[in-house]
Short mmCIF file of C-alpha atoms in Angstrom, two decimals:
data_model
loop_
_atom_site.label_atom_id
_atom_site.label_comp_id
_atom_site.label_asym_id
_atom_site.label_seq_id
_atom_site.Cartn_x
_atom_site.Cartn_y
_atom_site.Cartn_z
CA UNK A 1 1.59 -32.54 -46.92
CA UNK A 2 4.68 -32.62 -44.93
CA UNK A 3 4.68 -32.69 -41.11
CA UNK A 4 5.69 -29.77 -39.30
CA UNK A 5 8.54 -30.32 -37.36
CA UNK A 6 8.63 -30.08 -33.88
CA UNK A 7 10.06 -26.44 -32.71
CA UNK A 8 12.83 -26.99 -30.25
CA UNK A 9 11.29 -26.34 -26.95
CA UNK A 10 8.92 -29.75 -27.61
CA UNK A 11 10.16 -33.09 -27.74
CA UNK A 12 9.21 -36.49 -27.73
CA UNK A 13 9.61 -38.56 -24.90
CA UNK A 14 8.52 -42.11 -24.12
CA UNK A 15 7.05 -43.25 -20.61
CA UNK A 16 6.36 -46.11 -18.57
CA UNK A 17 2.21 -46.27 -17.54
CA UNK A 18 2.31 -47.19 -13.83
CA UNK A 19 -1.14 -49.08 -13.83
CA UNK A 20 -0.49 -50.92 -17.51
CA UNK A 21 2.95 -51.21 -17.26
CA UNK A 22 3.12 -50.11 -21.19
CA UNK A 23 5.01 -47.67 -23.01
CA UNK A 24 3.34 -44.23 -24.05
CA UNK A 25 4.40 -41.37 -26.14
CA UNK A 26 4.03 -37.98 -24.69
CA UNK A 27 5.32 -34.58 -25.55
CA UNK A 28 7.08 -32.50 -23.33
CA UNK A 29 7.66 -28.90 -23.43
CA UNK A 30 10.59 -27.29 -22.01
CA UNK A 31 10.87 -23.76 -22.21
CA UNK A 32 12.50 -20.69 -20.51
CA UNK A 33 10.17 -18.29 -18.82
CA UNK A 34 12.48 -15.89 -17.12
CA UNK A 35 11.75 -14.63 -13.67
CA UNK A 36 10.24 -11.46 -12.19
CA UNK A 37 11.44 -9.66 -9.27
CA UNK A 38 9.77 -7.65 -6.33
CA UNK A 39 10.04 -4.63 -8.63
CA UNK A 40 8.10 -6.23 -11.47
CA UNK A 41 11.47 -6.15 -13.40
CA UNK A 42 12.70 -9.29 -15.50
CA UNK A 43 15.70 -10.53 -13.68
CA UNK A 44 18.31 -12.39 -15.95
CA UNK A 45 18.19 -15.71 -13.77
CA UNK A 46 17.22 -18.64 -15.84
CA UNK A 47 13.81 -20.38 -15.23
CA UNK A 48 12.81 -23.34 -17.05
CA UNK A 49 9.10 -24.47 -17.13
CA UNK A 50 8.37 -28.08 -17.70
CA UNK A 51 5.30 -29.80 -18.50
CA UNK A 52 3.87 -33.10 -20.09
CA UNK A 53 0.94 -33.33 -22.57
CA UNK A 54 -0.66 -36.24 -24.01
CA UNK A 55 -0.86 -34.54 -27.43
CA UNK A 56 1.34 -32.65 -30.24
CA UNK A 57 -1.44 -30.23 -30.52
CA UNK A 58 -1.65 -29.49 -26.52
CA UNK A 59 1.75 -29.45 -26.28
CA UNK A 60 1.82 -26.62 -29.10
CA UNK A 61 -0.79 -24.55 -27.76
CA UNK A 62 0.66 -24.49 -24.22
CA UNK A 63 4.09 -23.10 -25.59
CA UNK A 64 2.51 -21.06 -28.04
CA UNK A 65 0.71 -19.36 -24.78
CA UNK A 66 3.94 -19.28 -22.33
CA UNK A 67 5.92 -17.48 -25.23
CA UNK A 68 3.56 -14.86 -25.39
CA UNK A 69 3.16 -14.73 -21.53
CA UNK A 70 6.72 -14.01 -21.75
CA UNK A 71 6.99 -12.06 -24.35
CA UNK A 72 4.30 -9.27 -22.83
CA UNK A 73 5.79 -9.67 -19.31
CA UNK A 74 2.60 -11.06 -18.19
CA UNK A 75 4.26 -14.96 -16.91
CA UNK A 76 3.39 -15.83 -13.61
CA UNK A 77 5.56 -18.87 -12.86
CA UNK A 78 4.29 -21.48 -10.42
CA UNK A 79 4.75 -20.90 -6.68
CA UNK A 80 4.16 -22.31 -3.31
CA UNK A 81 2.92 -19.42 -1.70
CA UNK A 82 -0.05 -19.92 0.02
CA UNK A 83 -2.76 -17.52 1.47
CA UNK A 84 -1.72 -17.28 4.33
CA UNK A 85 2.22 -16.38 3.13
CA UNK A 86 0.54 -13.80 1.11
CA UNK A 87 -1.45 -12.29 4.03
CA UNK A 88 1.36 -12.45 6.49
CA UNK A 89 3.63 -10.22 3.90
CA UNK A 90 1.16 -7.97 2.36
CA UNK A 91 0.43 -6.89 6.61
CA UNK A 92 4.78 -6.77 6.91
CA UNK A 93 4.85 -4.06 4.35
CA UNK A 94 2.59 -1.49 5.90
CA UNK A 95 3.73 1.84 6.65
CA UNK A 96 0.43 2.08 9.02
CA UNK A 97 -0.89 3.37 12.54
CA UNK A 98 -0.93 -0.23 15.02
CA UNK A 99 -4.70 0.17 15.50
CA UNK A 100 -4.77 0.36 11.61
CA UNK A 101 -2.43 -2.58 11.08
CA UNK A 102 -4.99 -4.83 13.88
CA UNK A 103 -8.26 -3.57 11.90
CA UNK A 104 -6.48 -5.00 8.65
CA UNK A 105 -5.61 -8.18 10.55
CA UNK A 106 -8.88 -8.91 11.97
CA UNK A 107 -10.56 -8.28 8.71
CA UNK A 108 -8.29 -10.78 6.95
CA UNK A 109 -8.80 -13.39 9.66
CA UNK A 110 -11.56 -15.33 8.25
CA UNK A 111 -9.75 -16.06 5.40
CA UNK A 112 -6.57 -16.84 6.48
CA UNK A 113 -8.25 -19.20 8.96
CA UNK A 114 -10.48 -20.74 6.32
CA UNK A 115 -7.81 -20.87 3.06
CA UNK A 116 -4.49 -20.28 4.78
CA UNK A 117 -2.98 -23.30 3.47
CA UNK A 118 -4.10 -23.06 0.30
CA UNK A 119 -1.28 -21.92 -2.55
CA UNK A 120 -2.43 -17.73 -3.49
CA UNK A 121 -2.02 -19.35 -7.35
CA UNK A 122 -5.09 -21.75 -6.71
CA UNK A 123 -7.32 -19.00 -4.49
CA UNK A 124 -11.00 -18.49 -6.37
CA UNK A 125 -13.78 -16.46 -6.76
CA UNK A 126 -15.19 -19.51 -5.91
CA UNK A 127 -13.71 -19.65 -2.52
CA UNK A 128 -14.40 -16.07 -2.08
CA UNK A 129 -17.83 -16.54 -2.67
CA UNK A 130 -18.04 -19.45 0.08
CA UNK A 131 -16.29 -17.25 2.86
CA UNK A 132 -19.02 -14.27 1.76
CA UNK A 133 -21.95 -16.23 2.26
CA UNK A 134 -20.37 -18.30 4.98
CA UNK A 135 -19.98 -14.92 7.38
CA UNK A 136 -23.23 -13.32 6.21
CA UNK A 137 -24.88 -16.93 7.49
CA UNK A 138 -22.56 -17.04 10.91
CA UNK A 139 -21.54 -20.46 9.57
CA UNK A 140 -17.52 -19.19 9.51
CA UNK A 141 -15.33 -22.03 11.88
CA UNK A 142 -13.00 -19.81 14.38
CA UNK A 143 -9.82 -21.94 14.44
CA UNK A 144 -10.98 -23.32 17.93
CA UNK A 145 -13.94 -25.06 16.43
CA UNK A 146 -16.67 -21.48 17.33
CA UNK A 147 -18.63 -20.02 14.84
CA UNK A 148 -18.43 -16.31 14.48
CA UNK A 149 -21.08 -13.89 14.45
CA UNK A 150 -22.78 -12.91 11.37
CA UNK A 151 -21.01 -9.86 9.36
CA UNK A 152 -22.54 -7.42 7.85
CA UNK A 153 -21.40 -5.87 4.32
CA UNK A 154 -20.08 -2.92 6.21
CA UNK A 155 -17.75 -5.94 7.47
CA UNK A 156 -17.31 -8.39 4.70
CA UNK A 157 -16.65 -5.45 1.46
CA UNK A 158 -13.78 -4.00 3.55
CA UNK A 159 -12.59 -7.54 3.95
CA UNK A 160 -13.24 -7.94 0.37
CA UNK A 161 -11.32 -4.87 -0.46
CA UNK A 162 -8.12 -5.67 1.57
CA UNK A 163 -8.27 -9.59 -0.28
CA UNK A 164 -7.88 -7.45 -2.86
CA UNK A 165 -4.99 -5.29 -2.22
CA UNK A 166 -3.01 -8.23 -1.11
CA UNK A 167 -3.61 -10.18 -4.47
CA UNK A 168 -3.39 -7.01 -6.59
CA UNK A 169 0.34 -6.52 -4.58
CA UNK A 170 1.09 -10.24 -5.54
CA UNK A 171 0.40 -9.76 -9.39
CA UNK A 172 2.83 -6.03 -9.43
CA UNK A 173 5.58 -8.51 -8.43
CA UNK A 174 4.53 -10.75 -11.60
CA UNK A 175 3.36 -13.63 -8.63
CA UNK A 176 -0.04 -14.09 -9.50
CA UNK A 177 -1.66 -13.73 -12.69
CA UNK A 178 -5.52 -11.95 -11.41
CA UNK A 179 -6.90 -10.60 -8.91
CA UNK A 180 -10.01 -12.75 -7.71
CA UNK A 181 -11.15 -10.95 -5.82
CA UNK A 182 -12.64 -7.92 -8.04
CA UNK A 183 -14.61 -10.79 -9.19
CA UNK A 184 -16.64 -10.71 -6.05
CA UNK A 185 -20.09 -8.91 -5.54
CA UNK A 186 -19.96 -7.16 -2.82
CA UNK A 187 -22.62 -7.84 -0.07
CA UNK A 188 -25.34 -5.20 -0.01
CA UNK A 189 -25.38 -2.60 2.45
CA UNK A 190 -28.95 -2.55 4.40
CA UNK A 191 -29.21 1.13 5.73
CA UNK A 192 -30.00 0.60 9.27
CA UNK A 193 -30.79 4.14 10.95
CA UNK A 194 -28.61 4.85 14.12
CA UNK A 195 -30.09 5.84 17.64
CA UNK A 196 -29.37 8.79 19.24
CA UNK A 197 -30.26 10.24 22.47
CA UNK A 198 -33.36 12.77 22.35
CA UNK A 199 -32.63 16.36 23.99
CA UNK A 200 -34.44 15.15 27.01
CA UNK A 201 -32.62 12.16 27.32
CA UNK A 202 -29.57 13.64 27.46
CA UNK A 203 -30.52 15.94 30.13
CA UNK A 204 -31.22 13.19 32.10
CA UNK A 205 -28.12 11.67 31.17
CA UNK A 206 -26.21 15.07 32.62
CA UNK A 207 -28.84 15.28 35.67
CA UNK A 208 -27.30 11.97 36.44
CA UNK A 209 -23.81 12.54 35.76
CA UNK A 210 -23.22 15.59 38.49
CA UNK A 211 -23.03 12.65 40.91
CA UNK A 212 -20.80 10.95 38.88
CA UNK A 213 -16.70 11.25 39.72
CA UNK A 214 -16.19 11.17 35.57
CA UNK A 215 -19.48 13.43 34.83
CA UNK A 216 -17.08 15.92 32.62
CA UNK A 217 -16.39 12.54 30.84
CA UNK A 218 -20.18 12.17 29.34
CA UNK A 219 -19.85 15.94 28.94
CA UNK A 220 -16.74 15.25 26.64
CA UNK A 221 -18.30 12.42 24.96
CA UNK A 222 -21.80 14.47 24.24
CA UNK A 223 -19.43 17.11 22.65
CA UNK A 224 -18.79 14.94 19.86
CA UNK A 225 -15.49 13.34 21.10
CA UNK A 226 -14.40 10.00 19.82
CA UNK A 227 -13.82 7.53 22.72
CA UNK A 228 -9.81 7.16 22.09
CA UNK A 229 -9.60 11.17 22.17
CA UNK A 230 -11.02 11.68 25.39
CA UNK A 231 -9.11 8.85 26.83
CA UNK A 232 -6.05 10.52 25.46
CA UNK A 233 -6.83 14.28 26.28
CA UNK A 234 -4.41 15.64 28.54
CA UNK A 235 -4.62 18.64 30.98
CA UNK A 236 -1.89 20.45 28.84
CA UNK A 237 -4.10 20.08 25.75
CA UNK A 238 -6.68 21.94 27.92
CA UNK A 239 -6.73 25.83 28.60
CA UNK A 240 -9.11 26.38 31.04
CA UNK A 241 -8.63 30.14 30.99
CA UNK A 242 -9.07 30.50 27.16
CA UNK A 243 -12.11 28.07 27.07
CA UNK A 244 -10.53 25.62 24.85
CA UNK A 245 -9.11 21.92 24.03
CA UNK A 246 -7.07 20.83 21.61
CA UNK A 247 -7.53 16.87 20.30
CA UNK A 248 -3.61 16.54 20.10
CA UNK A 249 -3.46 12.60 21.60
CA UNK A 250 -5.33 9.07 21.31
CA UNK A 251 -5.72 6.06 23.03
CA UNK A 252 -7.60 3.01 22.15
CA UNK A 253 -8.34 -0.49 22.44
CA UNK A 254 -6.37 -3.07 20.39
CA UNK A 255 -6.78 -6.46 20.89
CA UNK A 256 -7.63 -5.33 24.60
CA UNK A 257 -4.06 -3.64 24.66
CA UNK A 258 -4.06 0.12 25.22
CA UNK A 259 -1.96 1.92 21.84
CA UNK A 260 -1.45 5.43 22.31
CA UNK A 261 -0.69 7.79 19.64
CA UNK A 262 -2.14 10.93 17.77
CA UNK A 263 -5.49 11.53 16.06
CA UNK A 264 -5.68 9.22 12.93
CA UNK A 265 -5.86 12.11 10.59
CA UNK A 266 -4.76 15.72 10.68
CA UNK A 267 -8.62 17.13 10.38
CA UNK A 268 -8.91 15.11 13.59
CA UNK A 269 -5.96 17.07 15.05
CA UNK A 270 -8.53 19.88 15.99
CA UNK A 271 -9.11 22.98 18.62
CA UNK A 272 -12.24 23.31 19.91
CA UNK A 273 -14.24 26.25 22.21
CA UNK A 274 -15.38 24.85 25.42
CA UNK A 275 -18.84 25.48 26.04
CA UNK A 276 -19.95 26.78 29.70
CA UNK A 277 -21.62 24.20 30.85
CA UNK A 278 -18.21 21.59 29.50
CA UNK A 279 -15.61 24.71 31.33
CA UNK A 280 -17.57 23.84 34.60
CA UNK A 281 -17.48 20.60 34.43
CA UNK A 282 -13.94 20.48 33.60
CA UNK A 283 -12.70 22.89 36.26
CA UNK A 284 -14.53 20.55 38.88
CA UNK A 285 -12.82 17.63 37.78
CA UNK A 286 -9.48 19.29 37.61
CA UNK A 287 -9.93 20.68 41.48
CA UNK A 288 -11.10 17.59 42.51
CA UNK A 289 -7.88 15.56 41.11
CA UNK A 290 -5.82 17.93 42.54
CA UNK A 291 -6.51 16.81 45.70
CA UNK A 292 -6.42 13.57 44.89
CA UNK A 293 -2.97 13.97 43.98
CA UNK A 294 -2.47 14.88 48.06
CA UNK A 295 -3.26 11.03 48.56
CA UNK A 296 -0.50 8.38 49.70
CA UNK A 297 -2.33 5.86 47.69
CA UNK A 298 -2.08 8.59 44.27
CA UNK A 299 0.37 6.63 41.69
CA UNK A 300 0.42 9.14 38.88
CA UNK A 301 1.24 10.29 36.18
CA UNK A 302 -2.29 12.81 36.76
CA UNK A 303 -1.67 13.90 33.28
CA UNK A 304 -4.61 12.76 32.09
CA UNK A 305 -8.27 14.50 32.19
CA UNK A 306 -10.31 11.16 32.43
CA UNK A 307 -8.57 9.08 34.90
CA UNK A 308 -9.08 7.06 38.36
CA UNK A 309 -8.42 8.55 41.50
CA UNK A 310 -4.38 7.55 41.83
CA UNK A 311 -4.36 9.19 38.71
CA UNK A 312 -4.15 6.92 35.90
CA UNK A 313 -5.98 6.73 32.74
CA UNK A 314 -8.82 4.19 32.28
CA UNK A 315 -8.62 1.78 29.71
CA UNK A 316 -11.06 2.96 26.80
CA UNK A 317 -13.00 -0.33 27.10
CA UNK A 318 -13.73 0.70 30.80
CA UNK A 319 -14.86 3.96 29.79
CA UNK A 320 -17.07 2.23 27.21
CA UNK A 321 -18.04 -0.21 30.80
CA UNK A 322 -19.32 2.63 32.87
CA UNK A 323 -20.67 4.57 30.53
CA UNK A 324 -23.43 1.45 29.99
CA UNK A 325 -23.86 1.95 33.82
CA UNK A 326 -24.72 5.39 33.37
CA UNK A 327 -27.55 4.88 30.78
CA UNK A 328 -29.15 1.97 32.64
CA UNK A 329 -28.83 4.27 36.10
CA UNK A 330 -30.45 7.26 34.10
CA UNK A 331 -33.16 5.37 32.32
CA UNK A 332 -32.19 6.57 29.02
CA UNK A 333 -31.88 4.64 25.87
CA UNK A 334 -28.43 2.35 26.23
CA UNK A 335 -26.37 3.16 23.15
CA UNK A 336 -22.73 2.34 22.77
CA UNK A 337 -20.68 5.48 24.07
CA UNK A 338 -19.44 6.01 20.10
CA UNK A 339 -23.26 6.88 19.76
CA UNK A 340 -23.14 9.88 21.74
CA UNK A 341 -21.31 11.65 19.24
CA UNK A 342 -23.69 10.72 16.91
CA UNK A 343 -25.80 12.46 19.08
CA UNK A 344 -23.85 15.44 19.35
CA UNK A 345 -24.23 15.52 15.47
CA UNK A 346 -27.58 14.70 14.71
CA UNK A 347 -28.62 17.92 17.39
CA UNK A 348 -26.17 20.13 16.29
CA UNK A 349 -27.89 19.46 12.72
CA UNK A 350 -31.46 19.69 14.25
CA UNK A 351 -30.51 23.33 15.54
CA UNK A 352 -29.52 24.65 12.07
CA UNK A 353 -25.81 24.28 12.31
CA UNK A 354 -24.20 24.20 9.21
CA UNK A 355 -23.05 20.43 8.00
CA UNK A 356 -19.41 22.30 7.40
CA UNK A 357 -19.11 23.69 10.96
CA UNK A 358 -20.58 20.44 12.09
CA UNK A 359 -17.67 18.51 10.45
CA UNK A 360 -15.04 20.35 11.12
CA UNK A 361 -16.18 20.08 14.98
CA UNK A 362 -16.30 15.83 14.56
CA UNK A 363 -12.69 15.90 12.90
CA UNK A 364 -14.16 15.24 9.88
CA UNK A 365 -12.56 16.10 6.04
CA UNK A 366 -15.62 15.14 4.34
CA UNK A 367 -18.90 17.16 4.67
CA UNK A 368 -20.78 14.32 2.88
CA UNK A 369 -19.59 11.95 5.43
CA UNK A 370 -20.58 13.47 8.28
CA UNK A 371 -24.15 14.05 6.20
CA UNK A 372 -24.68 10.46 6.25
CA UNK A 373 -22.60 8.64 9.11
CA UNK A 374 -22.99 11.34 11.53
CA UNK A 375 -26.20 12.86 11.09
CA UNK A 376 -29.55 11.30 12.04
CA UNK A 377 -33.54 11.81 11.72
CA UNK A 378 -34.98 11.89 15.35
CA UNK A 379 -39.11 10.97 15.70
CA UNK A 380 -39.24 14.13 17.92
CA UNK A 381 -38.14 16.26 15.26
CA UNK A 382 -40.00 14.39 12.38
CA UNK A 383 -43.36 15.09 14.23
CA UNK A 384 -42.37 18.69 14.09
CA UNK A 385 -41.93 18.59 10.95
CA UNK A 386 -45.38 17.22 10.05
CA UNK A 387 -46.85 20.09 12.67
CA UNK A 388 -44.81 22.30 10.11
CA UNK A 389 -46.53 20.75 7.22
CA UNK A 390 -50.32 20.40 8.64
CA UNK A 391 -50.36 24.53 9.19
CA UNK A 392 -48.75 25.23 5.80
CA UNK A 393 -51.12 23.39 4.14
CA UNK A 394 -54.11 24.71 6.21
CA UNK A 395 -53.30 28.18 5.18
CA UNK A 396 -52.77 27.49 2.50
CA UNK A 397 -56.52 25.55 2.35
CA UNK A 398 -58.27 28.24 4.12
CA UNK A 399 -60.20 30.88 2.29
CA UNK A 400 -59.21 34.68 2.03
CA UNK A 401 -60.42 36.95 4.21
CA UNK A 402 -63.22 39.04 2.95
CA UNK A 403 -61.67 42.90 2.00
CA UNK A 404 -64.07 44.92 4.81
#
C-alpha cells in the first residue's frame, strides 16, 4: 500500500535534542487559523498556528481538528490574557450603577487575587473548585497575607455567576473556547430564618427613640425603608401637608465612600402615605432643624431629612452606628438596621396585609420575593397559631349538645 502523502500544512523537519545532542525527526504543522474580532466576526488578517509533534499520526489529528475549528468558527487561538486582564475588562464594559459596579468587584476579588496571573485559556473547573471550597473553609489568602471570612453560597454562587459572565463574554469574542465555570456546583444554600423585632420590641424601640434627636429616623427605617433611601430622602420629596414621601434619591456606602444617586430600580422609585404616628415624628424633626439652621455653627445644605445638627447628611454607615446604640440602650434584640424592614414586612404580613400591597410598599417587583426574603415566622405568632389549632380541634373533639 502506498503512503499517503503528507497534505501541505505538515512537513518534516529535523531537530537537534538538547540533552543527546542527536538528530530527531518531527512533524510540524503550519496552518492558517484566521482571527476573530470583538464582534465575533472573522477578520481577514492572517494568523498562522504552529506546532511540533513527535508523530505523523498526531500531527494529522491536530490539523484535522484546527481545520474544523476553523471551518465552524469555533478557533480560539492562543492568548496571553490572564484572569485578571479578563476581569479588569469584563468590569470596563459595564453600563452599571457605581454601587453595582463595587458589588461586582468585590465579588470577583477572590479570584482575581488567587488566579490573577494565570492566562483565562488555562483557568479550570479545577481551580474553581479550590477557590469554592477555599472561601466556604475561610482558608482564602487576602493579598496582605489575612484570611477572609467564610462565605456563604448566597456569596460564593453570585461570585460563581459573574466568573461566568466574564468567561461567557470572552468566548462571544471567539477568545476562549468554554466557559468553566457552568461546570461548577454551586454551594448549597442553608435557609437560615431572619430575626425580626416582636411588636413589643419595637415599641420599646419607639419609647426610646422620642429622646432621640434622629427618632423619625427609626420611624423611617420601621416603615420599611432601605438604609440608602432614608439617607437620601430629602425634605422636597416630603409633603407634610398631603401625608406623603416619595423615595426619589439614594445614598449608600461604597467602599466607605458615600455614592448618591436614585433608587436602583423604578418599583423602588415609590410614593408612600405617611402614617400618623411617622407625620408627627417628621414635623418634629423638621421644626427642630429649622432652628438649627438659626445656628452660626449650621454649615448646610439642610436639605436632607436625616442629618446632624449643621445640617449635613450622615454617612449611611453612621446611621447603621447609632442605630446599634439604640437597640443596646432599649434592650431589644440588636439586629442590623436592614432588619428593621424586615420587620416592617414580616408584621405587615402578620396583620393580614396582602403580600402585593406589602411589595409594592418595600419597592419590590416581585411578590414571590418579598414572600420569602422579606417575610418572616415570629414565635409570638406561631404560638397563636397553635392556640388556633388546640380550640379547633377541641370542638371539634367535644360531643354535641343534647337537643332539650
Amino acid at each position: 500500500m502506498a503512503r499517503q502523502q503528507l497534505p501541505p500544512q505538515i512537513k518534516k523537519i529535523y531537530v537537534t535534542n538538547r540533552s543527546t545532542g542527536s538528530t530527531e525527526l518531527r512533524y510540524q504543522m503550519t496552518v492558517d487559523a484566521g482571527v476573530t474580532d470583538s464582534t465575533g466576526t472573522r477578520a481577514p488578517k492572517r494568523t498562522q498556528l504552529r506546532r511540533r509533534f513527535h508523530t505523523e499520526k498526531d500531527a494529522r489529528a491536530a490539523l484535522s481538528k484546527v481545520l474544523e475549528e476553523v471551518s465552524k468558527g469555533t478557533f480560539v487561538p492562543s492568548s496571553t490574557t490572564t484572569v485578571e486582564d479578563a476581569c479588569a475588562e469584563w468590569l470596563a464594559g459595564r453600563r452599571i450603577r457605581e454601587s453595582t459596579k463595587a458589588a461586582y468587584t468585590h465579588a470577583l476579588q477572590p479570584l482575581r487575587d488567587t488566579y490573577g496571573g494565570l492566562a483565562v485559556q488555562k483557568l479550570t473547573k479545577g481551580h474553581l473548585d479550590a477557590l469554592v471550597n477555599n472561601l466556604l473553609a475561610g482558608s482564602s489568602v487576602k493579598p496582605d497575607g489575612q484570611l477572609r471570612r467564610p462565605w456563604k453560597a448566597t456569596s460564593i454562587n453570585p461570585m460563581l455567576n459573574l466568573v461566568s459572565a466574564v468567561l461567557t463574554g470572552l468566548m462571544r469574542e471567539g477568545r476562549l473556547v468554554r466557559d468553566v465555570a457552568a461546570l461548577v456546583d454551586r454551594a448549597p444554600r442553608v435557609h437560615v430564618e431572619m430575626q425580626t423585632f416582636t411588636e413589643n420590641e419595637v415599641q420599646r424601640l419607639l419609647e426610646a427613640s422620642t429622646s432621640d434627636r434622629n427618632g423619625h429616623a427609626w420611624l423611617l427605617a420601621l416603615s420599611g425603608l432601605r438604609r440608602g433611601e432614608l439617607c437620601g430622602l430629602r425634605w422636597n420629596d416630603v409633603d407634610l401637608h398631603a401625608g406623603s414621601l416619595t423615595i426619589n434619591n439614594t445614598r449608600v456606602s461604597v467602599n466607605g465612600r458615600v455614592v448618591e444617586g436614585p433608587p436602583k430600580t423604578e418599583k423602588s422609585k415609590r410614593t408612600l402615605p405617611l402614617t400618623p404616628a411617622l407625620r408627627s415624628a417628621l414635623e418634629t424633626a423638621h421644626r427642630l432643624q429649622g432652628v438649627e439652621r438659626k445656628s452660626s455653627t449650621y454649615v448646610g445644605p439642610g436639605t436632607y431629612v436625616v442629618s446632624d445638627a449643621v445640617g449635613r447628611p450622615f454617612h449611611p454607615d453612621t446611621v447603621s452606628d447609632y442605630w446599634r446604640k439604640l437597640c443596646i440602650s432599649s434592650k431589644v434584640s440588636d439586629i442590623r438596621l436592614h432588619d428593621a424592614r424586615h420587620t416592617c414586612g414580616t408584621l405587615l404580613h402578620l396583620q393580614g396585609v396582602p403580600i402585593a400591597v406589602i411589595s409594592a410598599w418595600l419597592g419590590h417587583s416581585d411578590n414571590a420575593f418579598t414572600m420569602r426574603t422579606y417575610v418572616h415566622s415570629q414565635n409570638q405568632a406561631l404560638l397563636g397559631a397553635a392556640d388556633t389549632l388546640q380550640s379547633l380541634v377541641q370542638r371539634r373533639d367535644e360531643p354535641p349538645n343534647d337537643a332539650s
